[in-house]
Coordinates of N, CA and C in Angstrom, one line a residue:
X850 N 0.8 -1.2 0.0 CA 0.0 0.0 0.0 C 0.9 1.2 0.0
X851 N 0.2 2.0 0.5 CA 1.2 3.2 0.5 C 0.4 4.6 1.4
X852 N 1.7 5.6 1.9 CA 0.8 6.3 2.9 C 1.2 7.8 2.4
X853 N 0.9 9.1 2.9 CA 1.0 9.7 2.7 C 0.7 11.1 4.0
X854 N 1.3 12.5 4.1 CA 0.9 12.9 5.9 C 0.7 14.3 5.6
X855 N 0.1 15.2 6.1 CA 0.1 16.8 6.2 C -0.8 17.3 7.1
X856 N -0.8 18.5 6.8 CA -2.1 19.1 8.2 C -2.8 19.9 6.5
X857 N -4.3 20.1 7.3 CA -5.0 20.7 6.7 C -5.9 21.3 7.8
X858 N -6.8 22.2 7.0 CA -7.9 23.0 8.3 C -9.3 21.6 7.9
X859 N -9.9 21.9 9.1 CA -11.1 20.8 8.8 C -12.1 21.6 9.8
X860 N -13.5 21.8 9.3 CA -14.6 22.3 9.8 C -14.9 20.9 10.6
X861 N -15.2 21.1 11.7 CA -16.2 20.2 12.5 C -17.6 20.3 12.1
X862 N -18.4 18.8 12.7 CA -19.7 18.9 12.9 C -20.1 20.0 13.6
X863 N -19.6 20.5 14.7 CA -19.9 21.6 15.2 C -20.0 23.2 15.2
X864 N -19.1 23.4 13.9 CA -18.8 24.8 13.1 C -17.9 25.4 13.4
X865 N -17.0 24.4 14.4 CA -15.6 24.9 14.6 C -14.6 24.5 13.6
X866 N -13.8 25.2 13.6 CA -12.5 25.1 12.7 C -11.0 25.0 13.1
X867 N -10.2 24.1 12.9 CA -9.3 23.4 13.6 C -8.0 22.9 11.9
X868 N -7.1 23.2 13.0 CA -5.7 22.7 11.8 C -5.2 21.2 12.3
X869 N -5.5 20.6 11.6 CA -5.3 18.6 11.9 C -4.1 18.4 11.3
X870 N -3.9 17.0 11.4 CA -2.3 16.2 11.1 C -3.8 15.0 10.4
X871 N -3.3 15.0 8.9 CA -4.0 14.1 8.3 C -2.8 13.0 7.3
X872 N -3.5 12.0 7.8 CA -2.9 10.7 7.4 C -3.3 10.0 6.0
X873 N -2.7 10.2 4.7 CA -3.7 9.9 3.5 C -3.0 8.3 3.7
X874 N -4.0 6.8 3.4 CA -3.9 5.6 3.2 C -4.3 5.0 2.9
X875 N -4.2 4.4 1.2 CA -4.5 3.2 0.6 C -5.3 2.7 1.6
X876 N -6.5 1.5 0.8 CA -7.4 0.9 1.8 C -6.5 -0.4 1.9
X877 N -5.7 -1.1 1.0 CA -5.1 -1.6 2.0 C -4.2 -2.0 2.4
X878 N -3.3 -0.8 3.3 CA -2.7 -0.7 3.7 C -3.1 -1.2 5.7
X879 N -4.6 -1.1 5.3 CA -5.5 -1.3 6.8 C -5.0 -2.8 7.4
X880 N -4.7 -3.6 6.5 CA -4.2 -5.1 7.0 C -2.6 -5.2 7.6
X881 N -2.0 -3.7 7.4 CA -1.1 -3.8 8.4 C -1.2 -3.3 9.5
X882 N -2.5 -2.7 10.0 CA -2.3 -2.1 11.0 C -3.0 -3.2 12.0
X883 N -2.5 -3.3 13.2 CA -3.4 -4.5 14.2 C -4.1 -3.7 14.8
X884 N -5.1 -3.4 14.8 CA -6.1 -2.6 15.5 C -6.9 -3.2 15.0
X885 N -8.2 -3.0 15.8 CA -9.4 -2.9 15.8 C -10.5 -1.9 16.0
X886 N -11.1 -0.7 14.7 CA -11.7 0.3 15.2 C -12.8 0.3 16.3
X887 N -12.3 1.4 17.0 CA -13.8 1.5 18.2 C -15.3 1.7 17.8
X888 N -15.6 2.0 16.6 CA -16.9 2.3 15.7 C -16.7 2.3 14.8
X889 N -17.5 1.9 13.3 CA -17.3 2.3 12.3 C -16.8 0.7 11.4
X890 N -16.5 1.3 10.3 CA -15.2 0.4 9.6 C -13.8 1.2 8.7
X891 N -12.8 0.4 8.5 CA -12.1 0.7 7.9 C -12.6 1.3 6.5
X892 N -11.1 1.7 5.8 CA -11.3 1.7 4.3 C -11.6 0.6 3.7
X893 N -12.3 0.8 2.5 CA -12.3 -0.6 1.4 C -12.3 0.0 0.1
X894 N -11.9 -0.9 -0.7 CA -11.5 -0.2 -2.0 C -12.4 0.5 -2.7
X895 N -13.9 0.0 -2.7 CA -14.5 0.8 -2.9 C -15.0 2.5 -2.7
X896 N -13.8 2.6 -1.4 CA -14.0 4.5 -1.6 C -13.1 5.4 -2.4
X897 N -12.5 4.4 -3.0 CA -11.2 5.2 -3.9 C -11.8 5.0 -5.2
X898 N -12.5 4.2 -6.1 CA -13.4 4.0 -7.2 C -13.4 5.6 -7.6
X899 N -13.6 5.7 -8.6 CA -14.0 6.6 -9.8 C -15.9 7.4 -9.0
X900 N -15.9 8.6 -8.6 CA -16.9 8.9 -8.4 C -17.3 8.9 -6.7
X901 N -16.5 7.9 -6.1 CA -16.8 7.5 -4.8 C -16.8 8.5 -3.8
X902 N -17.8 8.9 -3.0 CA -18.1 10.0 -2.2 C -16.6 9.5 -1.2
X903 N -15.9 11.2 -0.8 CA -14.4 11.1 0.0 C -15.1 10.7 1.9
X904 N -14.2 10.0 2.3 CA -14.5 9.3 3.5 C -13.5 9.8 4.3
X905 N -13.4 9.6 5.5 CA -12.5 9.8 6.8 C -12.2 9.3 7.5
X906 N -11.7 8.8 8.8 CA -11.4 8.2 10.0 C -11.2 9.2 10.7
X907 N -11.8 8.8 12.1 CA -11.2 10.3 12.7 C -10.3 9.6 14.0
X908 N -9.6 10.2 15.2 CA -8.7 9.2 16.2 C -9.5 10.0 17.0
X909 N -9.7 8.7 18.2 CA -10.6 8.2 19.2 C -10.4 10.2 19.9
X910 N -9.1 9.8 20.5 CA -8.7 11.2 21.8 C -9.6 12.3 20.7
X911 N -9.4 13.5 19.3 CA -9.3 14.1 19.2 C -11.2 14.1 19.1
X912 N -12.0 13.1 18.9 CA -13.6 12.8 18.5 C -13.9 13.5 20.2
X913 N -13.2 12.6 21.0 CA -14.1 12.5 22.5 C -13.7 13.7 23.2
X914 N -12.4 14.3 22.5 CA -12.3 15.9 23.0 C -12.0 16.9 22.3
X915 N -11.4 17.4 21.3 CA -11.3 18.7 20.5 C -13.0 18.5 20.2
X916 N -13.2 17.3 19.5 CA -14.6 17.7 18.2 C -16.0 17.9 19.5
X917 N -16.2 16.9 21.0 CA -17.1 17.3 21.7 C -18.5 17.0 20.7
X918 N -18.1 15.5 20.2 CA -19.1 15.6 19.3 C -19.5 14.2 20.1
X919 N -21.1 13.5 19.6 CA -21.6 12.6 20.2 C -21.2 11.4 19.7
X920 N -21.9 10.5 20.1 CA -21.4 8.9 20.6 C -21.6 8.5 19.1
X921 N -22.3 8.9 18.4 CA -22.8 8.4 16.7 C -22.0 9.4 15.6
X922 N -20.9 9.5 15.9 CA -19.8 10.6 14.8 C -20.3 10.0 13.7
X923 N -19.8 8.6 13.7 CA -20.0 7.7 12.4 C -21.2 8.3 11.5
X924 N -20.8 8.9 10.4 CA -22.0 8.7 9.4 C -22.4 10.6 9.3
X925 N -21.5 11.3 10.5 CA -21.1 12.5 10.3 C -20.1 13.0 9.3
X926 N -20.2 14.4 8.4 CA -19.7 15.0 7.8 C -18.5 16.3 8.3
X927 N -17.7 16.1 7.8 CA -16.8 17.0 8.2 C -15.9 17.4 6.9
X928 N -15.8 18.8 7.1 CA -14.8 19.4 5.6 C -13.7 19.4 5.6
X929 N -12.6 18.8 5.1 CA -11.0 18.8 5.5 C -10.7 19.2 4.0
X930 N -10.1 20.4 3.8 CA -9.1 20.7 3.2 C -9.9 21.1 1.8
X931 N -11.5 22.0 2.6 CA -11.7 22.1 1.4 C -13.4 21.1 0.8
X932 N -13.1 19.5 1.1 CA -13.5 18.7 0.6 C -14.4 18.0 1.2
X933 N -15.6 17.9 1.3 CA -16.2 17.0 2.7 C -16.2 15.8 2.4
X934 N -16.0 15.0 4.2 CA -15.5 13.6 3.8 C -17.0 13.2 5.0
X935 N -17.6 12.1 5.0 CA -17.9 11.4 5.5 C -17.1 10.2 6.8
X936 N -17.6 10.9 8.1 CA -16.5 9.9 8.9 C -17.5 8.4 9.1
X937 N -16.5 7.1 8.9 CA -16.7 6.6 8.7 C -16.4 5.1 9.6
X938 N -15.2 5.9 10.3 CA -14.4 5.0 11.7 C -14.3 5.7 12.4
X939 N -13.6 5.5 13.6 CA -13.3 6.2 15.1 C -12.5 4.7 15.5
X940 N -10.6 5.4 15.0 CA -9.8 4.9 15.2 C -8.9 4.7 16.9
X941 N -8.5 4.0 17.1 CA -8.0 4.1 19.0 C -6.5 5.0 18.8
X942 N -6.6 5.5 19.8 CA -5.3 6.5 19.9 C -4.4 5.5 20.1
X943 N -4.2 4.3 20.3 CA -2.6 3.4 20.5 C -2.5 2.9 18.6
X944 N -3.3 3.5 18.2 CA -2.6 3.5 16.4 C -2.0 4.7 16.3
X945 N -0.3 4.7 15.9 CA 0.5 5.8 15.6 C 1.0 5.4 13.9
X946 N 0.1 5.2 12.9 CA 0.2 4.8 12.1 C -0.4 5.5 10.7
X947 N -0.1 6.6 10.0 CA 1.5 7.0 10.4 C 1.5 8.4 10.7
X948 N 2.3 8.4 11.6 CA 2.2 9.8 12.6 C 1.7 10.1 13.4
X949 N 0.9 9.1 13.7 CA -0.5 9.4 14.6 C -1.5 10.9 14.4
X950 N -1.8 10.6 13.1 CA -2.4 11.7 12.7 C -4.0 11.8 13.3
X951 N -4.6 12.8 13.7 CA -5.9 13.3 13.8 C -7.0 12.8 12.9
X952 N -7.0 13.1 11.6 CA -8.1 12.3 10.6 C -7.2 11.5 9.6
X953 N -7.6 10.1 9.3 CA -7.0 10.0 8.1 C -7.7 9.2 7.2
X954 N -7.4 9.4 5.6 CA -8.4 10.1 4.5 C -8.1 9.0 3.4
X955 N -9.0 8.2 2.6 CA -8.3 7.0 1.7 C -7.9 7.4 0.7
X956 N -6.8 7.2 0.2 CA -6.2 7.3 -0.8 C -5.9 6.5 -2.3
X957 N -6.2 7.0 -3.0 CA -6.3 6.3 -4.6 C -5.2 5.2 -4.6
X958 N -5.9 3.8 -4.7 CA -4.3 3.1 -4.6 C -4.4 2.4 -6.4
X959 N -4.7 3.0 -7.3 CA -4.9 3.0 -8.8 C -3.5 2.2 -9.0
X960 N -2.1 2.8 -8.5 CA -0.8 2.5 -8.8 C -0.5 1.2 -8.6
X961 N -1.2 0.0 -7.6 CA -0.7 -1.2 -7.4 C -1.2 -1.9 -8.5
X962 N -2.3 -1.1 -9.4 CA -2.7 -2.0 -9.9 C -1.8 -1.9 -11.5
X963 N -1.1 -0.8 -11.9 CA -0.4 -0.4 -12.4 C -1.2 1.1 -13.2
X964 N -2.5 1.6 -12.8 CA -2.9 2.3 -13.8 C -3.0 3.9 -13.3
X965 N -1.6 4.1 -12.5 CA -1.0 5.5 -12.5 C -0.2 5.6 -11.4
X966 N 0.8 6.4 -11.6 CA 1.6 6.4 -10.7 C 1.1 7.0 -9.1
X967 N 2.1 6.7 -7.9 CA 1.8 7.0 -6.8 C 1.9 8.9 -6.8
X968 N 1.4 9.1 -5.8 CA 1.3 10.6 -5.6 C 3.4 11.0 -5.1
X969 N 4.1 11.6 -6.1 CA 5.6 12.1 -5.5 C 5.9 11.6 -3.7
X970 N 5.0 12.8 -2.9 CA 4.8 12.5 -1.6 C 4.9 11.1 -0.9
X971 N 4.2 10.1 -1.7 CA 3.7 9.1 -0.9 C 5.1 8.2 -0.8
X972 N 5.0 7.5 0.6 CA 5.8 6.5 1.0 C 5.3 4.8 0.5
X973 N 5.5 4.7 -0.4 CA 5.1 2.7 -0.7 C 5.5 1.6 0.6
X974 N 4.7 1.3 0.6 CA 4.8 0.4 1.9 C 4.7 -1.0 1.3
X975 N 5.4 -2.5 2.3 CA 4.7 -3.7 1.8 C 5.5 -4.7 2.6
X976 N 5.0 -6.1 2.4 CA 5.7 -7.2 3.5 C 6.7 -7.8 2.0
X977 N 7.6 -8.3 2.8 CA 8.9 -9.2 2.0 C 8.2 -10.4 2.2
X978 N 8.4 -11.4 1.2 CA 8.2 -12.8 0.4 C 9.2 -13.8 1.5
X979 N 8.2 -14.7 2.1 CA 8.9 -15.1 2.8 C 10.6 -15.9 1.7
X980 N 11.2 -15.9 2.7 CA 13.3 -16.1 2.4 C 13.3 -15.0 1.2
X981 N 12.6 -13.6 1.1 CA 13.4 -12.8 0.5 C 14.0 -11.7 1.8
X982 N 14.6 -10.9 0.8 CA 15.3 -10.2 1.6 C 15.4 -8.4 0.8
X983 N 15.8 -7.6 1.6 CA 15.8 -6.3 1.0 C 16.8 -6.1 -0.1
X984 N 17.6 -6.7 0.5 CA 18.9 -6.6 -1.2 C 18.4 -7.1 -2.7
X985 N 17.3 -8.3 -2.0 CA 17.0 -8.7 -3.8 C 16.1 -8.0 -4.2
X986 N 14.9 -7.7 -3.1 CA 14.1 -6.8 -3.5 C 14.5 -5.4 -4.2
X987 N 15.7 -5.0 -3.6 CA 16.7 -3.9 -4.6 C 16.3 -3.7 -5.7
X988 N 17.2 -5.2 -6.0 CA 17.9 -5.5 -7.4 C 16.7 -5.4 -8.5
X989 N 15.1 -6.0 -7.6 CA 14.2 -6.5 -8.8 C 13.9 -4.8 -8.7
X990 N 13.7 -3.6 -8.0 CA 13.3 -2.4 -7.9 C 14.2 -1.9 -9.2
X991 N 15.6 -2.0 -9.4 CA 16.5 -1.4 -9.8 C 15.6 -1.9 -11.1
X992 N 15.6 -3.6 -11.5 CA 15.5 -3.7 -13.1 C 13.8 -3.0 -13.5
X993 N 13.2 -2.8 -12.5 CA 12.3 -2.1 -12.8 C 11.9 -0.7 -13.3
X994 N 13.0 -0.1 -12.5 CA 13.3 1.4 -12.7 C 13.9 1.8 -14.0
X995 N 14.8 0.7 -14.6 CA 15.6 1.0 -15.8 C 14.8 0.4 -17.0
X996 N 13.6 0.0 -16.4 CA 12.9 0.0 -17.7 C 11.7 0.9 -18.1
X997 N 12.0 2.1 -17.8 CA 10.8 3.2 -17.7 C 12.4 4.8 -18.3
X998 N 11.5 4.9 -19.6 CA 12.3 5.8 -19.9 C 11.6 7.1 -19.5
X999 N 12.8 7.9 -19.6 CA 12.7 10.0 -19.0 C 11.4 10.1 -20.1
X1000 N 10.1 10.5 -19.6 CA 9.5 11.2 -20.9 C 9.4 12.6 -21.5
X1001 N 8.4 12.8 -22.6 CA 9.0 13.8 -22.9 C 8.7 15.3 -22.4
X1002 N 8.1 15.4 -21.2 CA 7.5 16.5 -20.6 C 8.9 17.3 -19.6
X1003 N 9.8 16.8 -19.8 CA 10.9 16.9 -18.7 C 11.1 15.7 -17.6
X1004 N 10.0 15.3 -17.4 CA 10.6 14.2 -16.2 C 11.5 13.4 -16.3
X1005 N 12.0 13.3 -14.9 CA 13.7 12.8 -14.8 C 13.4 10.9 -14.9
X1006 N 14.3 10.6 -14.4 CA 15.2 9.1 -14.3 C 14.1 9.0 -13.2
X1007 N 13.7 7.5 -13.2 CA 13.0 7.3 -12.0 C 13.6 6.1 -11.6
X1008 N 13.5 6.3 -9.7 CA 15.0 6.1 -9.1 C 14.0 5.2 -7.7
X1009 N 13.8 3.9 -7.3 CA 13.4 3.3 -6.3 C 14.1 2.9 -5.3
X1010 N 14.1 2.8 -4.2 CA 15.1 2.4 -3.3 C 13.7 1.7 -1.4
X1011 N 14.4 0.8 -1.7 CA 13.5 -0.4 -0.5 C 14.7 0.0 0.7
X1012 N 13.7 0.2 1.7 CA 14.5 0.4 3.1 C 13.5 -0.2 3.7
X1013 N 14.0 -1.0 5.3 CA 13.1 -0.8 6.4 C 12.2 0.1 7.3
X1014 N 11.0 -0.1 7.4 CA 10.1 0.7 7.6 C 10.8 1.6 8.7
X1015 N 11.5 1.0 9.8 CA 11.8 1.8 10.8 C 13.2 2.2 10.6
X1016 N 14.0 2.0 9.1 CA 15.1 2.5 9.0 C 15.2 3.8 8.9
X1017 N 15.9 4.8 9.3 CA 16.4 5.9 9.1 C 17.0 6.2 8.3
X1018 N 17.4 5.4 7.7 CA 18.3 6.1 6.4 C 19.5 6.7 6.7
X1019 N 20.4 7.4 6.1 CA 21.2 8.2 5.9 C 21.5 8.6 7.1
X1020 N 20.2 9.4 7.8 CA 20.2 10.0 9.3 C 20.5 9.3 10.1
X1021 N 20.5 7.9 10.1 CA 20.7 7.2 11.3 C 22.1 7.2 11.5
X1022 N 23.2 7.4 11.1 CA 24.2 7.5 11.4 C 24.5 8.7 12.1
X1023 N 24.2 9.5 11.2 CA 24.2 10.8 12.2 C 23.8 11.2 13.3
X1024 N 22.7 10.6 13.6 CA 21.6 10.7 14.6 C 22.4 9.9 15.6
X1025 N 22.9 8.7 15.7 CA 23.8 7.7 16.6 C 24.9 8.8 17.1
X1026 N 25.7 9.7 15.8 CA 27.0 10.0 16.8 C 26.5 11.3 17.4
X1027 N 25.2 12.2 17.3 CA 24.9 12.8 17.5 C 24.7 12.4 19.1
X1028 N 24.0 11.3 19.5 CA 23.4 11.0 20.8 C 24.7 10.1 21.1
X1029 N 25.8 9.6 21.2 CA 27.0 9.4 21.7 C 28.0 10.8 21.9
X1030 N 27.9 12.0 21.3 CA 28.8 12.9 21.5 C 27.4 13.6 23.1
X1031 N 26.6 13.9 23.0 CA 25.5 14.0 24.1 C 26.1 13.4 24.9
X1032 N 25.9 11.9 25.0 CA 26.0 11.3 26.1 C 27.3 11.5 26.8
X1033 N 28.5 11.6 25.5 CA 30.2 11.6 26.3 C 29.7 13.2 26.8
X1034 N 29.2 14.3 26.6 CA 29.7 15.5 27.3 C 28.8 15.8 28.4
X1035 N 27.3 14.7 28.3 CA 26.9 14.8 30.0 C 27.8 14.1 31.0
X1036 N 28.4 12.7 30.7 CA 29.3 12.6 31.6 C 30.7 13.6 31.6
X1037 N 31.0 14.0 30.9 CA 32.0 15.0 31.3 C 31.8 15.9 32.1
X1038 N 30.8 16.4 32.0 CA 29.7 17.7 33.0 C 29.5 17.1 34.3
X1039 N 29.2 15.7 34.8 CA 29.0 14.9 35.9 C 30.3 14.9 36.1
X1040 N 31.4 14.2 35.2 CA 32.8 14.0 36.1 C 33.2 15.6 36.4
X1041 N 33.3 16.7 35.7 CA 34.0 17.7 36.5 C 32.8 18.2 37.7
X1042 N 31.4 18.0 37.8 CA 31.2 18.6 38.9 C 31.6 17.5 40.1
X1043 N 31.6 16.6 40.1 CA 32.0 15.5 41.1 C 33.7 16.0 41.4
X1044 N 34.4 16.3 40.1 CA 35.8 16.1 41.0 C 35.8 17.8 41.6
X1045 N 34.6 18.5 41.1 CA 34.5 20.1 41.8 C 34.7 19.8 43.1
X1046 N 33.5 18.9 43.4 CA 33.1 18.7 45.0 C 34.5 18.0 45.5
X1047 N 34.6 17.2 45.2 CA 35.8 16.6 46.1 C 36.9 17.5 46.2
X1048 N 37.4 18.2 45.2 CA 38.4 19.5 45.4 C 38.2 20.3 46.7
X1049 N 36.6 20.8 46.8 CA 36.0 21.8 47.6 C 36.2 20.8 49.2
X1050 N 35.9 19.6 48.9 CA 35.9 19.0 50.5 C 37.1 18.9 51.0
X1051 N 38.2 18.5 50.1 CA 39.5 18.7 50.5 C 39.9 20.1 51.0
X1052 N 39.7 20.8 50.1 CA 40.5 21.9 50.4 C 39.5 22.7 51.8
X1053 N 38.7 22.1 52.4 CA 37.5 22.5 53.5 C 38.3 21.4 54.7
X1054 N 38.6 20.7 54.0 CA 39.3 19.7 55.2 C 41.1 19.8 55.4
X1055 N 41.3 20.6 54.7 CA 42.9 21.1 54.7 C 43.9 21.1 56.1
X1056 N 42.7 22.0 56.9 CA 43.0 22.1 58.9 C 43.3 20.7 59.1
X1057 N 42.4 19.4 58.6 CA 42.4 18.6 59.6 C 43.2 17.4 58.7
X1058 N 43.4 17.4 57.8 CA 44.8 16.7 57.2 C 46.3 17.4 57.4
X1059 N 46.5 18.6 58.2 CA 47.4 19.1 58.1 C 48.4 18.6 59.6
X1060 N 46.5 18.8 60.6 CA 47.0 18.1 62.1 C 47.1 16.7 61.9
X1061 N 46.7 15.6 60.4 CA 46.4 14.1 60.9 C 48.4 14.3 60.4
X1062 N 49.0 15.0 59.8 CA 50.4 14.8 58.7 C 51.0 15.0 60.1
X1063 N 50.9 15.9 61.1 CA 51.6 16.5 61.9 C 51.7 15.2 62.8
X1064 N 50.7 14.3 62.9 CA 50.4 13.4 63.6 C 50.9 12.2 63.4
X1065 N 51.6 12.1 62.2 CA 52.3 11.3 61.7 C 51.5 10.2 60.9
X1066 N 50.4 10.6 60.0 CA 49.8 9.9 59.3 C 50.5 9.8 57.7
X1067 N 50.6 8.8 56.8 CA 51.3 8.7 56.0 C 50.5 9.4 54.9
X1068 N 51.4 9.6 53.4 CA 50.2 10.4 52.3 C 49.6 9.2 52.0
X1069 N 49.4 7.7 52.0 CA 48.4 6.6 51.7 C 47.4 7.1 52.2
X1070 N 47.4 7.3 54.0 CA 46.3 6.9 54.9 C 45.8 8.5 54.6
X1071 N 46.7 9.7 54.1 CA 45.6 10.8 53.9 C 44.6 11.1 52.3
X1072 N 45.2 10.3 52.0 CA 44.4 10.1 50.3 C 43.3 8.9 50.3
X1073 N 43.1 7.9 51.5 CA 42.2 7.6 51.9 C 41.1 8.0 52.7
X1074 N 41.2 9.2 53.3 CA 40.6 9.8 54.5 C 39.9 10.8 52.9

């Protein structure tokens, strides 16, 4: 499937007006998510069809408090971005899928079937074949890509690349020495205030290492004191 994320303004049932985190997703992309909606149903392919009135989902927290709207949302209309959608679920807040967006809206999945490309924006999602692996999946992406020539409107080279969903990419390396150079300079901050203090106690305790030296205590027994 594939997903896609933004804010837009959306008119409530109530005539209020609010800027959301909207989640656009293929209908079925819904068989990756493990949930179970609290009302309602999912997408199905039939709301992305040619003609099909635009539909919604809205998330549990923002229904039962921004919207202050009643127990029967389901089958309410609300305007996002312009467009009125019919809500149609009332999704649980422990779905963070993806982004944990406020409303999310079905999206044309025409492209799996091959009869138009995905929206730039959108992220392609999907499960590996069992004993495949992302490298071959690469390889079959790459012979895919090199058989789609530049056309003639200006569009470039088209260029695919399979990662892990929760890979970071590029950033994740950065991101690693980023939170290792953090970590070495909070301990650095801990080691010099700790050897601060011990400085300050010594040198607070000066009088009485001076009478234990006088007393005939060795420098072992005063580096342990």
């Amino acid at each position: 499937g594939g997903i896609t994320g933004g804010r837009e303004n959306v008119v409530l049932p109530t005539g209020q007006v609010a800027t959301i985190t909207v989640g656009g997703m293929t209908p079925s992309t819904w068989r990756f998510v493990p949930h179970t909606l609290l009302a309602g149903r999912p997408f199905a392919p039939s709301d992305v069809t040619a003609g099909a009135a635009a539909v919604t989902l809205v998330r549990e927290g923002f229904w039962s408090g921004v919207m202050d709207a009643p127990n029967d949302i389901v089958g309410s209309a609300v305007d996002i971005g312009g467009v009125r959608h019919e809500v149609v679920g009332v999704v649980p807040d422990g779905v963070k899928f993806p982004n944990s967006p406020d409303f999310w809206v079905a999206v044309d999945e025409g492209f799996l079937a091959g009869r138009r490309r995905p929206d730039s924006d959108m992220r392609l999602l999907g499960t590996l074949a069992p004993g495949a692996s992302l490298a071959s999946l690469q390889k079959q992406l790459t012979t895919i890509a090199s058989s789609f020539e530049p056309g003639s409107a200006g569009e470039g080279t088209l260029r695919l690349t399979a990662t892990g969903f929760t890979d970071l990419g590029p950033m994740g390396r950065d991101l690693s020495l980023v939170s290792v150079v953090v970590v070495v300079a909070i301990l650095l901050v801990i080691a010099a205030n700790v050897g601060t203090l011990i400085l300050a106690s010594s040198f607070a305790r000066s009088r009485e290492f001076a009478l234990r030296a006088a007393l005939g205590a060795s420098r072992g027994r005063l580096v342990t004191q």
